[in-house]
Structure formats: structure tokens, C-alpha cells
Amino acid sequence: MDFQMTPRQIEIKQRAMAWTHEMYQYELDCEMDNGLTDDQHAKVRQLVINHGLAAINMPSEWGGAGLSVLEHAIVSEEVGKLTGALWDTLWRPANALKACTPAQREEYLIPEIRGERRDAVAITEPEAGSDPQNIQTTADKDGDYYIINGEKLFVTVGDAADFILVLASVEGAPTMFLVDKDLPGVSVTRTPRYTHTFVYEHPEFLFEDVRVGADKILGEIGQGYELTRDWFVEERLMIAARTIGAAERATLLAAEFAKNRVQFGKPILEFQLIQNMLAKNTVDIMTNRVLTYQVAWEADQGMDRKLLNAKAAVIKLGASEASNRCVDNALQIFGGRGYMRENPVERLWRELRVDRIWEGTSEIQTVIIGNEINKRGAEGLLGYAGAVAK
């Protein structure tokens, strides 16, 4: 068993590291100005292209970077070290867009891969959060068109996107639609303020008699939950990778501070209580990184989709909970300085809290894991792909 990165993986990691280090310059501006200026976004877009990191989750034949799931995780871990969610300026089209027809691909996906368009995914509703099957948004057939009515919350990147993937019910069949944001009847009702500072917003959208053609159905009628699940799986895998990167940055900053911060006549790093916090962080980071890489590699081997859904829940739960512990320890080591917004650790502390909520709460991840064990047994979850006894 070889744990050494391949030359390709090392090169991809180095590109991600280089891009991340160039992006550090925008962190304080993003925090203090609640986002970036148009000029800064244009410079960031060029940086993404220069480092070959555009659409890393899309096939090379469509113009994407063509990374494997493991390579995608390697990039996500590095860019997750950024605050202000600047990692999200590195655009990744929603993987549900792989279901595009050739015409849809030319209109939506290919331009997004080039960085000319941007999507947002609209799933959550006032009465449908952890239970997306409770969606109330409808799409009623009207000749060759569908009329969409409903309300969507927490539409991340909804301010920057120019089209939205909307999950709606077609006579009880969950279906995904491609909805251009400038269509009549599409409006933003509210843009709430959140604990974190995010380079993009999470607006709330209202769809009132929005008319779209049947050619705007993504995939097939009734395929909406399947596309949603696949999107969740990719997001959960990358949340795991990204949060481990954030935990590593916070821990390194805290360790360096502790080495130089003198109290009671010696560096606080010499105190066992400080060493204990950093040791626990190290264990959390190392174990969750290895597990994340394992599951990403297993995904590349063609793991059964239901099992991958459960394993993605395992690493999303483990990594998001662990990273929150790590960043909280790091902030505590900084003391009062850790509570200043100018400190990256403070920003990471606020920003990582949502990773235990969005794309499925920690409680929902636990339910997914438990259901997998109940329905198909624990063997798949506890097993390792390619290590089946013969």
C-alpha cells in the first residue's frame, strides 16, 4: 500500500497552495468590506485561470480541469485555509449539471466552466430543510411550459449567480429546473446577515408564476432527489477536505503564537495545558485527513452510490466536528487576540460553525450512517475498497 502522492497529485497540490497564498491578500478586505469589489473579483478570476483551477470537478473534454475525486479533495484541503470563504471564488459548477442535454451544456455548463456564468442551487424552503422531500415549490405543466411557484432559502452564491438550479415538484415528482435569474417572477425577498463573513451572499428567493420551457428540465422528471443527493455527496466530501485544511492553518498559527508568547517567564507552549490542546488538534487533523483521502480514493474506484452517500456522511460528520474543536482550541490559545476579527483564527472560528449545519446537519449525517447500518449492515462502512478477502 503506497501512501506517497503521485507527481501529478503533488503538482496539483502545489498549484492549489500557490493560488491560496496569493488569495491571502484579499482576506481582510473581504472581512471588513463584506465581500470583494468588482475589480478584485476580476483579478481573482484571472488567478483561478492562471493556476489551472477552473471547474476542477468537470471533465477535461468539456473544458474543466478533469480532476479525480481525490485530486479534488487535495485542492479543497488547501483552499479551505482561506477565510471569508474565498475558496468559493474558485468556481465549481454543481455536479448535477453533468445531466445537461447537449443544448443545455452549451447554454449553461460550458460558459460556467469558462467562468462566464455562475450557478446557485435552490433546495431549502421554509418547511423543507433537513427533509427535502417536504418541498412545497411546484412546477405545473402549461402546454410546452412549466409554471414555477415557491420560496427558497439559503441560496448560497445567489447574489453572484445568473441562473439557479431549482428543485420543484411536478405533480409529486421531484424535478430539477434550470431557471435564469432575470426571468419575470424571480425575485430576492431578503438577504440575511449571518455569523460568518462570506465572499458571496445567501439570498432568499421567491418564484411567482415563473414560466420556463420543458427544455429547462435538468435530467428527467422525477430525477430531482437523485441529482440533489449526488450534489450533496460531492459537497460533503469537499467540506470534509476543506475544514481539515482550515483546522491545520488555525493550529499552525496557534502553535507559532504559543512558541513566542511568554507568560510567567516562559513561552506558553511549554505549559502542558497548551500542549494538550495542540496535541488533540494534531490527532483530529491527521486522522480526519487520512479518512477523507481514503473515501475520496474509494469514490474514484466506483463505489456503490448508496454506500458512497453513507461514507460521505461519515467524513463530513467527523471532519466538520473535529475542525470546530481544533479552531476553538486555537482561538483559546490566542486569548484575547484570538477574538479580534483581524486574526484569521477568529474568522475561521466563525466560518467553520456552519459546516456542522449546511449540506446536512451533524444530526442528519448521523441518521444517514445509522440507516446504512440498519439497511445494509456495517460491513461496507467499516470495510476498505479493494481489500475484500477472497
XYZ file of C-alpha atoms in Angstrom:
390
model
C 0.000 0.000 0.000
C 1.620 3.227 -1.196
C 0.603 6.431 0.585
C 3.010 8.634 -1.370
C 1.395 11.253 -3.593
C 1.957 10.816 -7.296
C 3.880 13.509 -9.228
C 0.534 14.687 -10.674
C -1.049 14.967 -7.224
C 1.956 16.880 -5.913
C 1.792 19.287 -8.844
C -1.952 19.845 -8.292
C -1.373 20.428 -4.566
C 1.381 22.945 -5.325
C -0.899 24.851 -7.715
C -3.613 24.967 -5.069
C -1.097 26.144 -2.454
C 0.208 28.875 -4.764
C -3.302 30.125 -5.524
C -4.228 30.086 -1.835
C -1.160 32.090 -0.840
C -1.953 34.704 -3.496
C -5.523 34.883 -2.180
C -4.460 35.679 1.402
C -4.091 39.321 0.366
C -7.877 39.591 -0.064
C -8.918 38.149 3.299
C -9.057 41.323 5.385
C -10.740 43.298 2.601
C -13.391 40.602 2.320
C -13.936 40.632 6.081
C -14.038 44.382 6.606
C -15.926 45.266 3.412
C -18.338 42.288 3.471
C -17.047 40.935 0.182
C -14.798 41.968 -2.686
C -15.063 44.738 -5.244
C -15.765 44.033 -8.907
C -12.146 44.834 -9.676
C -10.933 42.352 -7.066
C -13.292 39.664 -8.385
C -11.872 40.181 -11.871
C -8.321 39.759 -10.555
C -9.316 36.652 -8.598
C -10.983 35.161 -11.683
C -7.749 35.570 -13.601
C -5.789 33.973 -10.768
C -8.061 30.921 -10.933
C -7.443 30.608 -14.670
C -3.702 31.237 -14.337
C -3.357 28.376 -11.859
C -5.479 25.968 -13.908
C -8.090 25.561 -11.186
C -11.270 26.462 -13.047
C -14.064 23.877 -12.837
C -11.880 21.288 -11.154
C -14.837 18.900 -10.831
C -15.685 18.876 -14.542
C -14.282 16.628 -17.305
C -11.425 17.953 -19.409
C -13.329 17.217 -22.629
C -15.799 19.928 -21.624
C -13.053 22.364 -20.678
C -12.833 21.531 -16.961
C -9.682 20.621 -15.072
C -10.683 16.957 -15.095
C -9.566 16.139 -11.565
C -10.389 12.870 -9.842
C -12.337 12.965 -6.576
C -9.100 12.501 -4.614
C -7.364 15.289 -6.552
C -10.415 17.478 -5.969
C -10.111 16.785 -2.226
C -6.408 17.684 -2.276
C -7.268 21.070 -3.780
C -10.178 21.618 -1.390
C -7.957 20.966 1.609
C -5.503 23.660 0.525
C -8.042 26.323 -0.449
C -10.034 25.619 2.740
C -7.322 27.502 4.613
C -8.741 30.780 3.277
C -11.096 32.906 5.351
C -14.117 34.776 4.035
C -14.995 31.602 2.097
C -12.658 32.896 -0.604
C -12.310 29.249 -1.581
C -15.706 29.685 -3.261
C -14.289 32.117 -5.820
C -12.658 29.010 -7.288
C -15.795 28.102 -9.206
C -17.037 24.512 -9.376
C -20.239 24.032 -11.372
C -22.824 21.995 -9.480
C -22.157 18.373 -10.424
C -25.865 17.996 -11.210
C -25.088 19.934 -14.387
C -23.415 16.815 -15.755
C -27.006 15.756 -16.504
C -27.351 18.595 -19.015
C -28.513 17.855 -22.524
C -26.047 18.900 -25.256
C -28.038 22.109 -25.768
C -28.163 22.865 -22.044
C -24.449 22.155 -21.794
C -23.704 24.778 -24.434
C -26.018 27.330 -22.820
C -25.165 26.807 -19.154
C -22.350 24.408 -18.308
C -19.653 25.279 -20.852
C -19.898 29.035 -20.138
C -19.735 28.314 -16.400
C -16.669 26.139 -16.853
C -15.060 29.122 -18.594
C -16.067 31.381 -15.694
C -18.579 33.373 -17.744
C -21.671 32.167 -15.877
C -22.356 31.026 -12.309
C -24.969 28.710 -10.845
C -26.657 28.587 -7.452
C -28.568 25.617 -6.047
C -32.007 26.223 -4.507
C -33.208 23.298 -2.391
C -34.133 24.506 1.107
C -37.560 26.010 1.845
C -39.293 27.339 4.962
C -40.822 23.884 5.589
C -38.178 21.752 3.864
C -34.709 21.841 5.378
C -33.279 18.534 6.563
C -36.239 16.871 4.830
C -36.086 17.969 1.161
C -38.951 15.603 0.362
C -41.228 18.150 2.018
C -40.704 20.753 -0.720
C -43.692 22.944 -1.496
C -42.332 24.598 -4.641
C -44.370 23.414 -7.628
C -43.894 23.328 -11.379
C -47.254 22.996 -13.111
C -47.343 21.982 -16.756
C -48.865 24.550 -19.102
C -48.609 23.333 -22.698
C -44.907 23.249 -23.595
C -44.033 25.218 -20.452
C -43.918 24.798 -16.698
C -45.064 27.453 -14.226
C -42.895 27.532 -11.084
C -44.164 28.885 -7.772
C -42.420 28.694 -4.423
C -39.887 30.111 -2.000
C -36.262 29.066 -1.474
C -33.942 29.915 1.425
C -30.147 29.858 1.900
C -29.363 30.085 -1.819
C -25.593 30.378 -1.498
C -23.935 32.452 -4.252
C -27.432 33.565 -5.237
C -26.238 37.163 -5.491
C -23.467 36.348 -7.985
C -25.210 33.580 -9.912
C -27.096 34.296 -13.110
C -29.016 31.014 -13.163
C -30.414 28.753 -10.444
C -30.958 25.020 -10.143
C -34.432 24.890 -8.603
C -35.887 21.728 -7.081
C -39.657 21.681 -7.649
C -42.496 19.188 -7.615
C -44.122 18.203 -10.918
C -47.346 16.536 -9.789
C -45.455 14.995 -6.878
C -42.347 14.094 -8.886
C -39.266 15.989 -7.619
C -37.612 17.631 -10.605
C -34.692 19.983 -11.136
C -35.101 23.029 -13.356
C -32.613 25.480 -14.848
C -34.013 28.935 -14.105
C -32.400 32.119 -15.400
C -32.350 34.668 -12.613
C -33.550 37.523 -14.825
C -36.826 35.808 -15.758
C -40.065 37.594 -14.830
C -41.311 36.394 -11.445
C -37.878 35.665 -9.965
C -37.078 37.992 -7.068
C -34.910 38.243 -3.976
C -37.090 38.792 -0.925
C -34.332 39.082 1.660
C -30.558 38.804 2.079
C -29.980 37.913 5.744
C -26.791 38.618 7.656
C -25.022 35.574 9.058
C -22.441 34.777 11.715
C -19.731 34.346 9.106
C -18.499 36.820 6.534
C -18.818 35.188 3.127
C -17.447 36.448 -0.176
C -20.920 35.781 -1.609
C -24.399 36.095 -0.115
C -27.160 33.592 0.717
C -30.339 35.341 -0.512
C -33.906 34.142 -0.159
C -35.739 33.804 -3.492
C -39.387 33.968 -4.444
C -40.645 32.332 -7.647
C -44.022 33.697 -8.726
C -45.520 32.216 -11.902
C -42.073 31.802 -13.430
C -42.519 30.359 -16.915
C -39.824 28.019 -18.234
C -39.804 25.675 -21.201
C -39.667 21.910 -20.926
C -36.127 22.229 -22.285
C -35.133 23.677 -18.886
C -35.712 20.393 -17.059
C -32.361 19.104 -15.831
C -32.210 15.346 -16.251
C -35.646 13.781 -16.163
C -38.933 14.450 -14.418
C -38.706 12.718 -11.037
C -34.889 12.681 -11.006
C -34.627 15.697 -8.711
C -33.781 13.845 -5.493
C -31.162 11.733 -7.236
C -29.436 14.842 -8.598
C -29.761 16.533 -5.211
C -28.222 13.552 -3.418
C -25.282 13.414 -5.827
C -24.722 17.144 -5.292
C -24.834 16.672 -1.513
C -22.331 13.801 -1.686
C -19.758 15.879 -3.564
C -20.298 18.863 -1.279
C -19.940 16.731 1.854
C -16.722 15.160 0.601
C -15.239 18.573 -0.086
C -16.493 20.078 3.184
C -14.513 17.361 4.943
C -11.352 18.189 2.998
C -11.807 21.942 3.275
C -12.441 22.008 7.018
C -9.334 19.920 7.687
C -7.300 22.493 5.773
C -8.831 25.258 7.881
C -8.085 23.361 11.099
C -4.476 22.891 10.030
C -3.982 26.594 9.354
C -5.526 27.579 12.685
C -3.393 25.044 14.551
C -0.154 26.142 12.901
C -0.903 29.774 13.706
C -1.715 28.909 17.319
C 1.440 26.808 17.730
C 3.618 29.615 16.378
C 1.938 32.124 18.671
C 2.367 29.833 21.688
C 6.053 29.425 20.915
C 6.611 33.186 21.055
C 4.072 34.247 23.696
C 5.886 34.488 27.043
C 3.942 34.354 30.305
C 5.205 33.530 33.789
C 8.736 33.689 32.443
C 8.486 31.148 29.618
C 6.708 30.505 26.300
C 3.186 29.253 26.871
C 3.955 26.356 24.530
C 5.893 24.852 27.418
C 2.741 24.594 29.519
C 1.101 21.188 29.393
C -2.418 22.571 29.029
C -1.391 24.334 25.805
C 0.463 21.244 24.594
C -2.648 19.178 25.299
C -4.829 21.387 23.075
C -2.321 21.312 20.223
C -1.833 17.557 20.587
C -5.592 16.957 20.365
C -5.744 19.201 17.305
C -2.961 17.214 15.673
C -4.779 13.930 16.254
C -8.047 15.344 14.868
C -6.373 16.741 11.764
C -4.242 13.710 10.947
C -6.958 11.105 11.421
C -9.624 13.008 9.501
C -7.267 13.853 6.644
C -6.368 10.202 6.132
C -10.022 9.134 6.279
C -11.052 11.869 3.824
C -8.365 10.801 1.356
C -9.414 7.167 1.751
C -13.076 7.823 0.977
C -12.181 10.148 -1.928
C -9.972 7.392 -3.346
C -12.731 4.831 -2.839
C -15.128 7.123 -4.713
C -12.717 7.104 -7.649
C -12.857 3.295 -7.667
C -16.573 3.421 -8.495
C -18.101 2.793 -5.084
C -21.808 1.981 -4.931
C -23.699 5.293 -4.777
C -25.667 4.431 -1.648
C -22.534 3.350 0.189
C -20.691 6.467 -1.001
C -23.553 8.591 0.331
C -23.086 6.982 3.763
C -19.294 7.230 3.721
C -19.513 10.889 2.684
C -21.723 11.383 5.745
C -19.075 9.737 7.935
C -16.276 12.043 6.846
C -18.453 15.156 6.734
C -19.578 14.480 10.300
C -16.122 13.599 11.573
C -14.184 16.378 9.873
C -16.652 19.208 10.491
C -16.972 18.363 14.185
C -13.200 17.897 14.575
C -12.319 21.133 12.765
C -14.651 23.095 15.030
C -12.855 21.663 18.063
C -9.473 22.490 16.554
C -10.308 26.087 15.701
C -11.894 26.644 19.100
C -8.694 25.392 20.763
C -6.590 27.626 18.532
C -8.659 30.686 19.395
C -8.356 29.867 23.097
C -4.578 29.706 22.805
C -4.540 33.191 21.303
C -6.622 34.503 24.205
C -7.996 37.992 23.630
C -6.023 38.314 20.401
C -7.927 35.329 19.090
C -11.163 37.251 19.420
C -10.102 40.019 17.018
C -11.590 39.926 13.534
C -8.163 40.780 12.107
C -6.964 37.362 13.316
C -7.524 34.574 10.750
C -8.286 32.145 13.575
C -11.237 34.276 14.718
C -12.631 34.301 11.190
C -12.172 30.553 10.808
C -13.858 30.053 14.187
C -16.984 31.831 12.943
C -16.918 30.400 9.455
C -16.495 26.727 10.290
C -19.544 26.678 12.544
C -21.856 26.423 9.542
C -20.093 23.287 8.314
C -21.909 21.384 11.031
C -25.200 22.635 9.567
C -25.247 23.161 5.808
C -25.287 20.332 3.264
C -26.827 18.261 6.058
C -26.540 18.840 9.796
C -24.374 16.653 12.013
C -27.571 15.033 13.241
C -28.668 14.186 9.692
C -25.237 12.717 8.911
C -25.638 10.507 11.972
C -29.063 9.371 10.743
C -27.648 8.550 7.282
C -24.904 6.447 8.859
C -27.352 4.693 11.162
C -29.754 3.959 8.296
C -26.936 2.464 6.225
C -26.009 0.148 9.083
C -29.652 -0.790 9.611
C -30.447 -1.461 5.936
C -27.237 -2.941 4.555
C -25.097 -3.707 7.575
C -21.913 -2.130 8.888
C -19.544 -4.153 6.698
C -19.480 -1.679 3.814
C -18.914 1.331 6.014
C -16.188 -0.303 8.050
C -14.606 -2.046 5.095
C -11.962 -0.703 2.740
C -12.422 -0.719 -1.042
C -10.163 -3.220 -2.758
C -9.470 -5.105 0.465
C -12.100 -7.824 0.169
C -10.945 -11.278 1.316
C -11.034 -13.991 -1.350
